Amino acid sequence: MTEPGDPTGSTRRMPTVDAAGGDPHTPGPATSSAHEPVPTLEQGGGRAGRFWSARRVPAALLALVLLGAAGLLLYDIAAVRAGHPAMQWRRSLADGLAERHLDDVAVLVGAGIAAAVGLWLLLLALTPGLRDLLPMRRDRAGVRAGLDRTAAALVLRDRAVEVPGVQSVRVRMGRKKAKVRALSHFRELDDVRNDVDAVLTTAVRELGLAKPPGLSVQVHRPAKKG
């Protein structure tokens, strides 16, 4: 290309960059990236466990309750140290604990409520949660992906509807099994069932889930009107 205003009329070539992002005049591994294999879901990238829920609401509620109880108790202790009488709730609580026996109904009810709350908190701490998010296979160690169960059910439903003879499909997607109920208005039910099972088996494999769910396919005729 000749630049305007150049008296010599010399031609200056613009540098070009190939699609892989490298300079053709620069030797090295820049052009070799185009020949690297594309990562697939079969490559190992670590264990694909379930996603853990942050559970911010239970943690915030528990923190507020403990903070309020601790602040009230510390205030009452400081007031007693300063020469003021203890609050009525603390005196009533101390008298009640001194007079009531362990087999009293109120004591048993309070202990049961405290135990139930403690077990609930332990259950939240030891279980992952996020049951609607299905973990996918990992192709790289630092990358994790998940698929919503509703989205997975929609994919299976769309695949099943494409089978000849299928009128409508309902899919209930669980973590371990996908229950498919299809209505067929023509063709033999066994043929439709076999085709739906084959199509959905391929669809489940293509979802890329770490633990592909099992399939339960049922095909029926639509109910007769009248």
mmCIF file of C-alpha atoms in Angstrom:
data_model
loop_
_atom_site.group_PDB
_atom_site.id
_atom_site.type_symbol
_atom_site.label_atom_id
_atom_site.label_comp_id
_atom_site.label_asym_id
_atom_site.label_seq_id
_atom_site.Cartn_x
_atom_site.Cartn_y
_atom_site.Cartn_z
ATOM 1 C CA MET A 1 0.000 0.000 0.000
ATOM 2 C CA THR A 2 1.417 3.429 -0.947
ATOM 3 C CA GLU A 3 0.990 6.090 1.704
ATOM 4 C CA PRO A 4 -0.116 9.549 0.492
ATOM 5 C CA GLY A 5 2.550 12.174 0.657
ATOM 6 C CA ASP A 6 5.421 9.713 0.151
ATOM 7 C CA PRO A 7 7.602 11.145 -2.643
ATOM 8 C CA THR A 8 9.450 7.910 -3.239
ATOM 9 C CA GLY A 9 6.239 5.998 -3.900
ATOM 10 C CA SER A 10 7.524 3.079 -1.880
ATOM 11 C CA THR A 11 5.123 0.374 -0.871
ATOM 12 C CA ARG A 12 4.794 -0.472 2.802
ATOM 13 C CA ARG A 13 3.239 -3.832 3.741
ATOM 14 C CA MET A 14 0.837 -4.056 6.652
ATOM 15 C CA PRO A 15 1.479 -6.854 9.213
ATOM 16 C CA THR A 16 -1.012 -9.708 9.103
ATOM 17 C CA VAL A 17 -2.153 -11.993 11.945
ATOM 18 C CA ASP A 18 -3.619 -15.427 11.355
ATOM 19 C CA ALA A 19 -6.867 -16.715 12.934
ATOM 20 C CA ALA A 20 -5.004 -18.509 15.698
ATOM 21 C CA GLY A 21 -3.729 -15.175 17.058
ATOM 22 C CA GLY A 22 -0.046 -15.542 16.026
ATOM 23 C CA ASP A 23 2.240 -13.589 13.697
ATOM 24 C CA PRO A 24 3.201 -15.609 10.590
ATOM 25 C CA HIS A 25 6.655 -13.991 10.634
ATOM 26 C CA THR A 26 7.289 -15.061 14.228
ATOM 27 C CA PRO A 27 8.324 -18.707 14.574
ATOM 28 C CA GLY A 28 7.370 -20.561 17.682
ATOM 29 C CA PRO A 29 4.383 -22.303 19.303
ATOM 30 C CA ALA A 30 1.900 -19.529 18.381
ATOM 31 C CA THR A 31 0.676 -21.356 15.277
ATOM 32 C CA SER A 32 0.757 -24.776 16.929
ATOM 33 C CA SER A 33 -2.216 -23.910 19.169
ATOM 34 C CA ALA A 34 -4.519 -24.404 16.199
ATOM 35 C CA HIS A 35 -3.518 -28.077 16.105
ATOM 36 C CA GLU A 36 -4.062 -28.771 19.815
ATOM 37 C CA PRO A 37 -6.936 -31.192 20.522
ATOM 38 C CA VAL A 38 -10.170 -29.663 21.718
ATOM 39 C CA PRO A 39 -10.871 -30.613 25.386
ATOM 40 C CA THR A 40 -13.676 -33.112 25.726
ATOM 41 C CA LEU A 41 -15.875 -34.219 28.610
ATOM 42 C CA GLU A 42 -14.051 -37.547 28.777
ATOM 43 C CA GLN A 43 -10.842 -35.915 29.986
ATOM 44 C CA GLY A 44 -10.329 -36.209 33.688
ATOM 45 C CA GLY A 45 -10.393 -32.997 35.678
ATOM 46 C CA GLY A 46 -11.076 -34.167 39.224
ATOM 47 C CA ARG A 47 -14.024 -35.426 41.172
ATOM 48 C CA ALA A 48 -17.329 -33.750 40.309
ATOM 49 C CA GLY A 49 -19.129 -33.617 43.642
ATOM 50 C CA ARG A 50 -22.345 -31.835 44.460
ATOM 51 C CA PHE A 51 -22.419 -28.092 44.905
ATOM 52 C CA TRP A 52 -22.631 -26.807 48.481
ATOM 53 C CA SER A 53 -25.169 -24.188 49.389
ATOM 54 C CA ALA A 54 -23.963 -21.058 51.172
ATOM 55 C CA ARG A 55 -27.079 -21.098 53.408
ATOM 56 C CA ARG A 56 -26.766 -17.431 54.213
ATOM 57 C CA VAL A 57 -30.287 -17.082 55.675
ATOM 58 C CA PRO A 58 -29.954 -19.766 58.424
ATOM 59 C CA ALA A 59 -26.450 -18.558 59.236
ATOM 60 C CA ALA A 60 -27.593 -14.935 59.473
ATOM 61 C CA LEU A 61 -30.598 -15.826 61.671
ATOM 62 C CA LEU A 62 -28.470 -17.924 64.012
ATOM 63 C CA ALA A 63 -25.843 -15.178 64.229
ATOM 64 C CA LEU A 64 -28.479 -12.555 65.054
ATOM 65 C CA VAL A 65 -30.056 -14.727 67.760
ATOM 66 C CA LEU A 66 -26.703 -15.522 69.375
ATOM 67 C CA LEU A 67 -25.583 -11.911 69.119
ATOM 68 C CA GLY A 68 -28.773 -10.633 70.740
ATOM 69 C CA ALA A 69 -28.696 -13.212 73.552
ATOM 70 C CA ALA A 70 -25.000 -12.651 74.267
ATOM 71 C CA GLY A 71 -25.384 -8.866 74.230
ATOM 72 C CA LEU A 72 -28.363 -8.965 76.595
ATOM 73 C CA LEU A 73 -26.558 -11.319 78.981
ATOM 74 C CA LEU A 74 -23.385 -9.238 78.988
ATOM 75 C CA TYR A 75 -25.393 -6.070 79.609
ATOM 76 C CA ASP A 76 -27.141 -7.648 82.575
ATOM 77 C CA ILE A 77 -23.862 -8.933 84.022
ATOM 78 C CA ALA A 78 -22.272 -5.505 83.658
ATOM 79 C CA ALA A 79 -25.311 -3.891 85.322
ATOM 80 C CA VAL A 80 -25.057 -6.311 88.274
ATOM 81 C CA ARG A 81 -21.323 -5.568 88.596
ATOM 82 C CA ALA A 82 -22.167 -1.866 88.688
ATOM 83 C CA GLY A 83 -24.508 -2.365 91.644
ATOM 84 C CA HIS A 84 -27.859 -2.576 89.829
ATOM 85 C CA PRO A 85 -30.248 -5.494 90.380
ATOM 86 C CA ALA A 86 -30.372 -8.272 87.804
ATOM 87 C CA MET A 87 -33.094 -8.225 85.208
ATOM 88 C CA GLN A 88 -36.365 -9.931 85.979
ATOM 89 C CA TRP A 89 -35.984 -12.540 83.212
ATOM 90 C CA ARG A 90 -32.657 -13.735 84.597
ATOM 91 C CA ARG A 91 -33.948 -13.976 88.156
ATOM 92 C CA SER A 92 -37.063 -15.837 87.000
ATOM 93 C CA LEU A 93 -34.927 -18.186 84.902
ATOM 94 C CA ALA A 94 -32.559 -18.909 87.776
ATOM 95 C CA ASP A 95 -35.459 -19.542 90.192
ATOM 96 C CA GLY A 96 -37.214 -21.785 87.654
ATOM 97 C CA LEU A 97 -34.110 -23.862 87.012
ATOM 98 C CA ALA A 98 -33.566 -24.236 90.744
ATOM 99 C CA GLU A 99 -37.164 -25.314 91.492
ATOM 100 C CA ARG A 100 -38.105 -27.446 88.450
ATOM 101 C CA HIS A 101 -37.083 -31.083 88.181
ATOM 102 C CA LEU A 102 -35.620 -32.696 85.095
ATOM 103 C CA ASP A 103 -38.815 -34.649 84.418
ATOM 104 C CA ASP A 104 -40.918 -31.489 84.346
ATOM 105 C CA VAL A 105 -42.965 -30.989 81.181
ATOM 106 C CA ALA A 106 -41.614 -27.502 80.491
ATOM 107 C CA VAL A 107 -38.020 -28.703 80.869
ATOM 108 C CA LEU A 108 -38.604 -31.647 78.550
ATOM 109 C CA VAL A 109 -40.291 -29.456 75.940
ATOM 110 C CA GLY A 110 -37.480 -26.915 76.041
ATOM 111 C CA ALA A 111 -34.855 -29.648 75.778
ATOM 112 C CA GLY A 112 -36.691 -31.190 72.823
ATOM 113 C CA ILE A 113 -36.868 -27.871 70.992
ATOM 114 C CA ALA A 114 -33.179 -27.193 71.628
ATOM 115 C CA ALA A 115 -32.249 -30.688 70.411
ATOM 116 C CA ALA A 116 -34.372 -30.309 67.272
ATOM 117 C CA VAL A 117 -32.790 -26.966 66.427
ATOM 118 C CA GLY A 118 -29.316 -28.417 67.023
ATOM 119 C CA LEU A 119 -29.999 -31.416 64.768
ATOM 120 C CA TRP A 120 -31.363 -29.097 62.075
ATOM 121 C CA LEU A 121 -28.209 -26.976 62.196
ATOM 122 C CA LEU A 122 -26.008 -30.082 62.058
ATOM 123 C CA LEU A 123 -27.978 -31.343 59.072
ATOM 124 C CA LEU A 124 -27.464 -28.030 57.290
ATOM 125 C CA ALA A 125 -23.751 -28.095 58.086
ATOM 126 C CA LEU A 126 -23.139 -31.680 56.907
ATOM 127 C CA THR A 127 -25.266 -31.806 53.736
ATOM 128 C CA PRO A 128 -24.456 -30.031 50.451
ATOM 129 C CA GLY A 129 -27.901 -28.764 49.545
ATOM 130 C CA LEU A 130 -28.660 -27.338 46.081
ATOM 131 C CA ARG A 131 -30.578 -30.457 45.086
ATOM 132 C CA ASP A 132 -31.838 -28.801 41.877
ATOM 133 C CA LEU A 133 -28.296 -28.407 40.517
ATOM 134 C CA LEU A 134 -26.830 -31.523 38.883
ATOM 135 C CA PRO A 135 -22.996 -31.576 38.727
ATOM 136 C CA MET A 136 -21.484 -32.095 35.293
ATOM 137 C CA ARG A 137 -18.345 -33.991 34.364
ATOM 138 C CA ARG A 138 -15.154 -32.001 34.762
ATOM 139 C CA ASP A 139 -12.830 -31.540 31.793
ATOM 140 C CA ARG A 140 -10.433 -29.255 33.668
ATOM 141 C CA ALA A 141 -9.349 -29.272 37.292
ATOM 142 C CA GLY A 142 -10.163 -25.616 37.947
ATOM 143 C CA VAL A 143 -13.566 -25.500 36.246
ATOM 144 C CA ARG A 144 -16.865 -26.803 37.609
ATOM 145 C CA ALA A 145 -20.255 -26.720 35.927
ATOM 146 C CA GLY A 146 -23.775 -27.679 36.872
ATOM 147 C CA LEU A 147 -27.069 -28.176 35.080
ATOM 148 C CA ASP A 148 -30.426 -27.247 36.538
ATOM 149 C CA ARG A 149 -32.821 -30.179 36.796
ATOM 150 C CA THR A 150 -35.608 -28.215 35.132
ATOM 151 C CA ALA A 151 -33.380 -27.436 32.146
ATOM 152 C CA ALA A 152 -32.337 -31.083 31.888
ATOM 153 C CA ALA A 153 -35.989 -32.165 31.947
ATOM 154 C CA LEU A 154 -36.804 -29.708 29.153
ATOM 155 C CA VAL A 155 -33.982 -31.106 27.017
ATOM 156 C CA LEU A 156 -35.220 -34.665 27.479
ATOM 157 C CA ARG A 157 -38.793 -33.635 26.769
ATOM 158 C CA ASP A 158 -37.828 -31.876 23.539
ATOM 159 C CA ARG A 159 -35.865 -34.925 22.401
ATOM 160 C CA ALA A 160 -38.716 -37.308 23.200
ATOM 161 C CA VAL A 161 -41.314 -35.202 21.368
ATOM 162 C CA GLU A 162 -39.303 -35.584 18.150
ATOM 163 C CA VAL A 163 -39.919 -39.361 18.114
ATOM 164 C CA PRO A 164 -42.592 -40.306 15.534
ATOM 165 C CA GLY A 165 -45.852 -41.253 17.197
ATOM 166 C CA VAL A 166 -45.302 -39.229 20.380
ATOM 167 C CA GLN A 167 -48.072 -36.732 21.106
ATOM 168 C CA SER A 168 -46.938 -35.302 24.466
ATOM 169 C CA VAL A 169 -44.282 -35.989 27.072
ATOM 170 C CA ARG A 170 -43.925 -35.316 30.782
ATOM 171 C CA VAL A 171 -40.495 -35.604 32.408
ATOM 172 C CA ARG A 172 -39.724 -35.636 36.121
ATOM 173 C CA MET A 173 -35.990 -35.216 36.560
ATOM 174 C CA GLY A 174 -34.467 -36.459 39.785
ATOM 175 C CA ARG A 175 -30.877 -36.725 40.925
ATOM 176 C CA LYS A 176 -30.793 -40.494 40.329
ATOM 177 C CA LYS A 177 -33.647 -41.215 37.916
ATOM 178 C CA ALA A 178 -35.553 -39.466 35.144
ATOM 179 C CA LYS A 179 -39.189 -40.591 34.886
ATOM 180 C CA VAL A 180 -40.642 -40.089 31.423
ATOM 181 C CA ARG A 181 -44.327 -40.505 30.613
ATOM 182 C CA ALA A 182 -45.255 -40.200 26.951
ATOM 183 C CA LEU A 183 -48.560 -40.333 25.098
ATOM 184 C CA SER A 184 -48.605 -41.937 21.658
ATOM 185 C CA HIS A 185 -51.471 -41.438 19.225
ATOM 186 C CA PHE A 186 -50.213 -43.823 16.501
ATOM 187 C CA ARG A 187 -47.663 -46.613 15.992
ATOM 188 C CA GLU A 188 -47.238 -49.610 18.253
ATOM 189 C CA LEU A 189 -46.524 -48.741 21.880
ATOM 190 C CA ASP A 190 -43.532 -51.075 22.083
ATOM 191 C CA ASP A 191 -41.932 -49.482 19.033
ATOM 192 C CA VAL A 192 -42.517 -45.988 20.383
ATOM 193 C CA ARG A 193 -41.161 -46.995 23.786
ATOM 194 C CA ASN A 194 -38.006 -48.464 22.283
ATOM 195 C CA ASP A 195 -37.408 -45.374 20.164
ATOM 196 C CA VAL A 196 -37.992 -43.012 23.086
ATOM 197 C CA ASP A 197 -35.682 -45.052 25.304
ATOM 198 C CA ALA A 198 -32.928 -45.038 22.673
ATOM 199 C CA VAL A 199 -33.254 -41.313 21.995
ATOM 200 C CA LEU A 200 -33.276 -40.381 25.682
ATOM 201 C CA THR A 201 -30.347 -42.660 26.487
ATOM 202 C CA THR A 202 -28.293 -40.719 23.960
ATOM 203 C CA ALA A 203 -29.670 -37.397 25.264
ATOM 204 C CA VAL A 204 -28.751 -38.232 28.863
ATOM 205 C CA ARG A 205 -25.234 -39.122 27.802
ATOM 206 C CA GLU A 206 -24.922 -35.862 25.868
ATOM 207 C CA LEU A 207 -25.953 -33.827 28.922
ATOM 208 C CA GLY A 208 -22.476 -34.422 30.306
ATOM 209 C CA LEU A 209 -23.581 -35.149 33.871
ATOM 210 C CA ALA A 210 -21.119 -36.600 36.358
ATOM 211 C CA LYS A 211 -23.657 -39.243 37.420
ATOM 212 C CA PRO A 212 -26.124 -39.814 34.587
ATOM 213 C CA PRO A 213 -29.576 -40.630 35.982
ATOM 214 C CA GLY A 214 -31.395 -43.802 35.117
ATOM 215 C CA LEU A 215 -34.348 -43.782 32.755
ATOM 216 C CA SER A 216 -37.877 -44.947 33.429
ATOM 217 C CA VAL A 217 -39.949 -44.673 30.233
ATOM 218 C CA GLN A 218 -43.683 -45.284 30.102
ATOM 219 C CA VAL A 219 -45.740 -44.918 26.920
ATOM 220 C CA HIS A 220 -49.542 -44.893 26.961
ATOM 221 C CA ARG A 221 -52.427 -44.073 24.704
ATOM 222 C CA PRO A 222 -54.259 -40.785 25.326
ATOM 223 C CA ALA A 223 -57.524 -41.133 27.183
ATOM 224 C CA LYS A 224 -60.585 -41.388 24.980
ATOM 225 C CA LYS A 225 -62.906 -38.413 25.155
ATOM 226 C CA GLY A 226 -66.512 -39.087 25.985
#
